[in-house]
Amino acid sequence: MSDKKQRYGLLDLYRFLLCFWVLSCHDFFFLENTTGHFSVPELAPDFFFVISGYFLLHSMEKRKYEIVHIGIRNLLRSRIKPLFFSICFISVFNFVCTALFIREDVLHSLFLMFRYWWYVLYLLVAVVLFYCAYKLIKTKTGFILFLSVTVILMTALDYMLETGVIPFHMLNFSARTLGCMSAGMLISYIPKPKFKKFNYSIIIVAILIPVLFLLAYHDKTFFTCVLMIALFTALVYFTTSISFGGKFFDVLGQLATRMYLYMSFVTALYLLGLTNHRILFVINVSLASMDLVLYTYKQKYEAAKAKAVE
């Protein structure tokens, strides 16, 4: 088992558990009417963005010497390719369902069906923006300064959007996306602590997890959101110092991403009249699992084909 999978296995477990958090907050869970158990469901995608930022920097460094448009193409391809089947299947299904919603509430229905795609959309836009900035800013110090300023500015913008100083509340998703990904990239520049006898990161992670869980039950305030994102960032930093897990947790992480995307599919079924939450949850997990199995066999086929060519 590679060190990478061992090192990041715990992050995959977080992603899987946070996906359940989102499912619970949107009522697609074993129990009906679970909305409100966690008061800040949008913080789960924030954590995904912190993790994405952490890995994005490594991907950008691999493409440091590529021409900008080629680097952007390769970065976007690396993120879209594993989910290509999911994106095509859900998009076609939802567009077909859209034709069935030709009535007064069509706009509201469209929002419900496609609202889960904002995570993917913002991620792809952020990838392009950060890669362009990375190519323009030639020095490591300059890029670290750029990321630090971005975190500060996006936090301030989020505050003004949340408090109504700037009357475009929906833009806070964009601000939080850029701020969280910047924080995630900054983690990569912080030297990892070296432990000779005992890894104290284990203790810190064990403390952070219940603290985050307790904060999730509090009323949503700007302070709560900022604190959660700061703790998410700390959790990612210390977690990547812990060797944990293997292939099983990698599968959990991939499954979590697909479960999130298939919420859009499940929402369409809900609008069509299938309102049993338990059945919707089973459909979500089943489709996500099927998607992952198909992608795994596709990878094996491509690997076998490449080997045969050699």
Coordinates of C-alpha atoms in Angstrom, one line a residue:
M1 CA 0.0 0.0 0.0
S2 CA 1.4 3.4 -0.9
D3 CA 2.3 6.0 1.6
K4 CA -0.1 8.4 0.0
K5 CA -3.1 6.2 0.6
Q6 CA -2.0 5.5 4.1
R7 CA -1.4 9.1 4.9
Y8 CA -4.7 10.4 3.5
G9 CA -7.0 7.6 4.6
L10 CA -8.3 9.5 7.6
L11 CA -9.3 12.4 5.3
D12 CA -11.3 10.0 3.2
L13 CA -13.1 8.9 6.4
Y14 CA -13.9 12.5 7.2
R15 CA -15.4 13.1 3.7
F16 CA -17.6 10.0 4.1
L17 CA -18.9 11.1 7.5
L18 CA -19.5 14.7 6.4
C19 CA -21.4 13.4 3.4
F20 CA -23.8 11.8 5.8
W21 CA -24.0 15.2 7.6
V22 CA -25.2 16.8 4.3
L23 CA -27.6 14.0 3.6
S24 CA -29.1 14.3 7.0
C25 CA -29.5 18.1 6.7
H26 CA -31.3 17.6 3.4
D27 CA -33.6 15.0 4.7
F28 CA -32.3 12.2 2.5
F29 CA -31.4 9.9 5.4
F30 CA -32.8 6.9 7.3
L31 CA -34.9 9.2 9.5
E32 CA -37.3 11.7 8.2
N33 CA -37.5 15.3 9.3
T34 CA -33.8 15.4 10.4
T35 CA -33.3 18.9 9.2
G36 CA -32.0 21.1 12.1
H37 CA -29.9 18.4 13.8
F38 CA -26.9 20.2 12.5
S39 CA -27.4 24.0 12.2
V40 CA -24.6 24.7 9.6
P41 CA -24.8 22.1 6.8
E42 CA -22.9 24.2 4.3
L43 CA -19.8 23.9 6.5
A44 CA -19.4 20.3 5.2
P45 CA -18.6 21.6 1.6
D46 CA -16.3 24.1 3.2
F47 CA -14.3 21.2 4.6
F48 CA -14.2 19.6 1.2
F49 CA -12.8 22.8 -0.3
V50 CA -10.1 22.9 2.4
I51 CA -9.1 19.4 1.4
S52 CA -9.3 20.2 -2.3
G53 CA -7.0 23.2 -1.8
Y54 CA -4.5 21.0 0.0
F55 CA -4.3 18.6 -2.9
L56 CA -4.6 21.3 -5.6
L57 CA -1.3 22.8 -4.8
H58 CA 0.5 19.5 -5.3
S59 CA -1.3 19.1 -8.7
M60 CA -0.3 22.7 -9.7
E61 CA 3.4 22.1 -8.8
K62 CA 3.4 19.0 -11.1
R63 CA 2.3 21.3 -13.9
K64 CA 4.5 24.2 -13.0
Y65 CA 6.3 24.2 -16.4
E66 CA 3.3 23.5 -18.6
I67 CA 1.8 26.2 -20.8
V68 CA -1.2 27.8 -19.0
H69 CA -4.0 26.5 -21.2
I70 CA -2.5 23.0 -21.2
G71 CA -2.0 23.0 -17.5
I72 CA -5.6 24.2 -17.0
R73 CA -6.9 21.5 -19.3
N74 CA -5.0 18.8 -17.5
L75 CA -6.1 20.0 -14.0
L76 CA -9.7 20.1 -15.0
R77 CA -9.5 16.7 -16.7
S78 CA -8.0 15.2 -13.5
R79 CA -11.0 16.4 -11.5
I80 CA -13.8 15.7 -14.1
K81 CA -12.6 12.3 -15.4
P82 CA -13.3 10.2 -12.2
L83 CA -16.8 11.7 -12.1
F84 CA -17.5 11.9 -15.8
F85 CA -20.2 9.1 -15.8
S86 CA -21.9 10.7 -12.8
I87 CA -22.0 14.1 -14.4
C88 CA -23.4 12.9 -17.7
F89 CA -25.9 10.5 -16.2
I90 CA -27.3 13.0 -13.6
S91 CA -27.3 15.9 -16.0
V92 CA -29.3 14.0 -18.7
F93 CA -31.7 12.7 -16.2
N94 CA -32.3 16.1 -14.6
F95 CA -32.7 17.9 -18.0
V96 CA -35.3 15.3 -18.9
C97 CA -37.1 15.9 -15.6
T98 CA -36.9 19.6 -16.3
A99 CA -39.2 19.1 -19.3
L100 CA -41.7 17.6 -16.9
F101 CA -41.8 20.7 -14.7
I102 CA -43.3 23.1 -17.2
R103 CA -45.5 24.9 -14.7
E104 CA -45.5 28.0 -12.5
D105 CA -42.9 26.6 -10.0
V106 CA -40.5 25.6 -12.7
L107 CA -37.7 27.9 -11.5
H108 CA -38.0 26.7 -8.0
S109 CA -37.9 23.1 -9.2
L110 CA -34.8 23.8 -11.3
F111 CA -33.0 25.3 -8.3
L112 CA -33.8 22.2 -6.2
M113 CA -32.6 19.8 -8.8
F114 CA -29.3 21.5 -9.6
R115 CA -28.3 23.2 -6.4
Y116 CA -25.9 20.4 -5.4
W117 CA -23.8 21.2 -8.5
W118 CA -22.5 24.5 -7.1
Y119 CA -19.8 22.5 -5.3
V120 CA -18.4 21.1 -8.5
L121 CA -18.9 24.4 -10.4
Y122 CA -17.1 26.5 -7.8
L123 CA -14.3 24.0 -7.5
L124 CA -13.6 24.0 -11.3
V125 CA -13.7 27.8 -11.4
A126 CA -11.4 28.1 -8.4
V127 CA -8.9 25.6 -10.0
V128 CA -8.6 27.9 -13.1
L129 CA -8.2 31.1 -11.0
F130 CA -5.6 29.6 -8.7
Y131 CA -3.6 28.0 -11.4
C132 CA -3.5 31.3 -13.4
A133 CA -2.4 33.1 -10.2
Y134 CA 0.3 30.4 -9.6
K135 CA 1.7 30.8 -13.1
L136 CA 1.7 34.7 -12.8
I137 CA 3.3 34.8 -9.4
K138 CA 6.8 33.4 -9.9
T139 CA 8.0 33.2 -6.4
K140 CA 7.0 31.0 -3.5
T141 CA 6.9 33.9 -1.1
G142 CA 4.7 35.9 -3.4
F143 CA 2.2 33.1 -3.8
I144 CA 2.1 32.5 -0.1
L145 CA 1.4 36.2 0.4
F146 CA -1.3 36.0 -2.3
L147 CA -3.0 33.1 -0.6
S148 CA -2.8 34.8 2.8
V149 CA -4.4 38.0 1.5
T150 CA -7.1 35.9 -0.3
V151 CA -8.0 34.2 3.0
I152 CA -8.3 37.6 4.8
L153 CA -10.2 39.3 2.0
M154 CA -12.7 36.4 1.4
T155 CA -13.3 36.2 5.2
A156 CA -14.1 39.9 5.3
L157 CA -16.3 39.6 2.2
D158 CA -18.2 36.6 3.7
Y159 CA -18.8 38.7 6.8
M160 CA -20.2 41.6 4.8
L161 CA -22.4 39.2 2.8
E162 CA -23.7 37.4 5.9
T163 CA -24.5 40.6 7.8
G164 CA -26.1 42.3 4.8
V165 CA -23.6 45.0 4.3
I166 CA -23.3 43.8 0.7
P167 CA -26.8 42.7 -0.4
F168 CA -25.8 39.6 -2.4
H169 CA -26.0 36.8 0.1
M170 CA -25.6 34.0 -2.4
L171 CA -22.1 35.2 -3.3
N172 CA -20.9 34.0 0.1
F173 CA -20.5 30.5 -1.4
S174 CA -18.0 32.0 -3.9
A175 CA -16.2 33.9 -1.1
R176 CA -16.0 30.8 1.1
T177 CA -14.9 28.6 -1.7
L178 CA -11.9 30.8 -2.5
G179 CA -11.1 31.4 1.2
C180 CA -11.2 27.7 2.1
M181 CA -9.2 26.5 -0.9
S182 CA -6.6 29.2 -0.1
A183 CA -6.4 28.0 3.5
G184 CA -6.0 24.5 2.3
M185 CA -3.1 25.4 0.0
L186 CA -1.4 27.3 2.8
I187 CA -1.3 24.1 4.8
S188 CA 1.1 22.6 2.2
Y189 CA 3.6 25.3 2.9
I190 CA 3.7 24.7 6.7
P191 CA 6.5 22.2 7.6
K192 CA 5.1 19.0 9.1
P193 CA 6.3 18.4 12.7
K194 CA 8.7 15.5 13.1
F195 CA 8.0 13.1 16.0
K196 CA 10.6 10.8 17.3
K197 CA 8.7 8.7 19.9
F198 CA 5.0 9.7 19.8
N199 CA 2.9 11.5 17.2
Y200 CA 1.2 14.2 19.1
S201 CA -1.0 14.9 16.0
I202 CA -3.1 12.0 17.1
I203 CA -4.0 13.7 20.4
I204 CA -4.7 17.1 18.6
V205 CA -7.0 15.4 16.0
A206 CA -8.8 13.5 18.8
I207 CA -9.5 16.8 20.5
L208 CA -10.5 18.7 17.3
I209 CA -13.1 16.2 16.1
P210 CA -15.5 16.4 19.2
V211 CA -15.0 20.2 19.3
L212 CA -16.1 20.5 15.7
F213 CA -19.0 18.1 16.3
L214 CA -20.2 20.3 19.2
L215 CA -19.9 23.5 17.3
A216 CA -22.0 22.0 14.5
Y217 CA -25.0 22.0 16.9
H218 CA -24.7 25.8 17.6
D219 CA -26.7 28.5 15.9
K220 CA -25.1 29.7 12.7
T221 CA -23.2 32.9 13.2
F222 CA -20.3 34.4 11.3
F223 CA -18.0 33.6 14.3
T224 CA -19.1 30.0 14.2
C225 CA -18.5 29.7 10.5
V226 CA -15.0 31.3 10.7
L227 CA -14.1 29.2 13.7
M228 CA -15.2 26.0 12.0
I229 CA -13.2 26.7 8.9
A230 CA -10.1 27.5 11.0
L231 CA -10.6 24.2 12.9
F232 CA -11.2 22.3 9.6
T233 CA -7.9 23.7 8.4
A234 CA -6.1 22.7 11.5
L235 CA -7.7 19.2 11.3
V236 CA -6.4 18.7 7.7
Y237 CA -2.9 19.9 8.7
F238 CA -2.5 17.5 11.7
T239 CA -4.4 14.6 10.0
T240 CA -1.9 14.5 7.1
S241 CA 0.8 13.8 9.7
I242 CA -1.0 10.6 10.7
S243 CA -0.5 7.4 8.8
F244 CA -3.9 5.7 8.7
G245 CA -6.0 3.4 6.5
G246 CA -5.6 2.1 3.0
K247 CA -7.6 1.1 0.0
F248 CA -10.9 0.7 2.0
F249 CA -10.8 4.3 3.1
D250 CA -9.9 5.5 -0.4
V251 CA -13.1 3.8 -1.6
L252 CA -15.1 5.5 1.2
G253 CA -13.7 8.9 0.0
Q254 CA -14.6 8.3 -3.6
L255 CA -18.1 7.0 -2.6
A256 CA -18.7 10.1 -0.5
T257 CA -18.1 12.4 -3.5
R258 CA -20.6 10.4 -5.6
M259 CA -23.2 10.3 -2.8
Y260 CA -23.0 14.1 -2.7
L261 CA -23.5 14.4 -6.5
Y262 CA -26.4 11.9 -6.6
M263 CA -28.4 14.1 -4.2
S264 CA -29.3 16.0 -7.3
F265 CA -30.7 12.8 -8.9
V266 CA -32.6 12.0 -5.7
T267 CA -34.0 15.5 -5.5
A268 CA -35.4 15.0 -9.0
L269 CA -37.1 11.8 -7.9
Y270 CA -38.5 13.6 -4.9
L271 CA -40.0 16.3 -7.1
L272 CA -41.5 13.6 -9.3
G273 CA -43.4 12.2 -6.3
L274 CA -41.1 9.7 -4.6
T275 CA -41.2 11.1 -1.1
N276 CA -40.1 8.1 1.0
H277 CA -36.9 9.3 2.6
R278 CA -35.6 5.8 3.4
I279 CA -36.0 4.7 -0.2
L280 CA -34.4 7.9 -1.5
F281 CA -31.4 7.3 0.7
V282 CA -31.0 3.7 -0.5
I283 CA -31.3 4.8 -4.1
N284 CA -28.6 7.5 -3.5
V285 CA -26.1 5.0 -1.9
S286 CA -26.9 2.3 -4.5
L287 CA -26.3 4.6 -7.5
A288 CA -23.1 6.0 -6.0
S289 CA -21.8 2.5 -5.3
M290 CA -22.7 1.4 -8.9
D291 CA -21.0 4.4 -10.3
L292 CA -17.8 3.7 -8.3
V293 CA -17.8 0.0 -9.4
L294 CA -18.2 1.0 -13.1
Y295 CA -15.4 3.5 -12.7
T296 CA -13.1 0.9 -11.1
Y297 CA -13.7 -1.6 -13.9
K298 CA -13.1 1.2 -16.4
Q299 CA -9.7 1.9 -14.8
K300 CA -8.8 -1.7 -14.9
Y301 CA -9.8 -2.0 -18.6
E302 CA -7.7 1.1 -19.5
A303 CA -4.7 -0.2 -17.5
A304 CA -4.9 -3.6 -19.2
K305 CA -5.3 -2.0 -22.6
A306 CA -2.2 0.3 -22.0
K307 CA -0.2 -2.7 -20.9
A308 CA -1.2 -4.7 -24.0
V309 CA 0.0 -1.8 -26.2
E310 CA 3.4 -1.8 -24.4

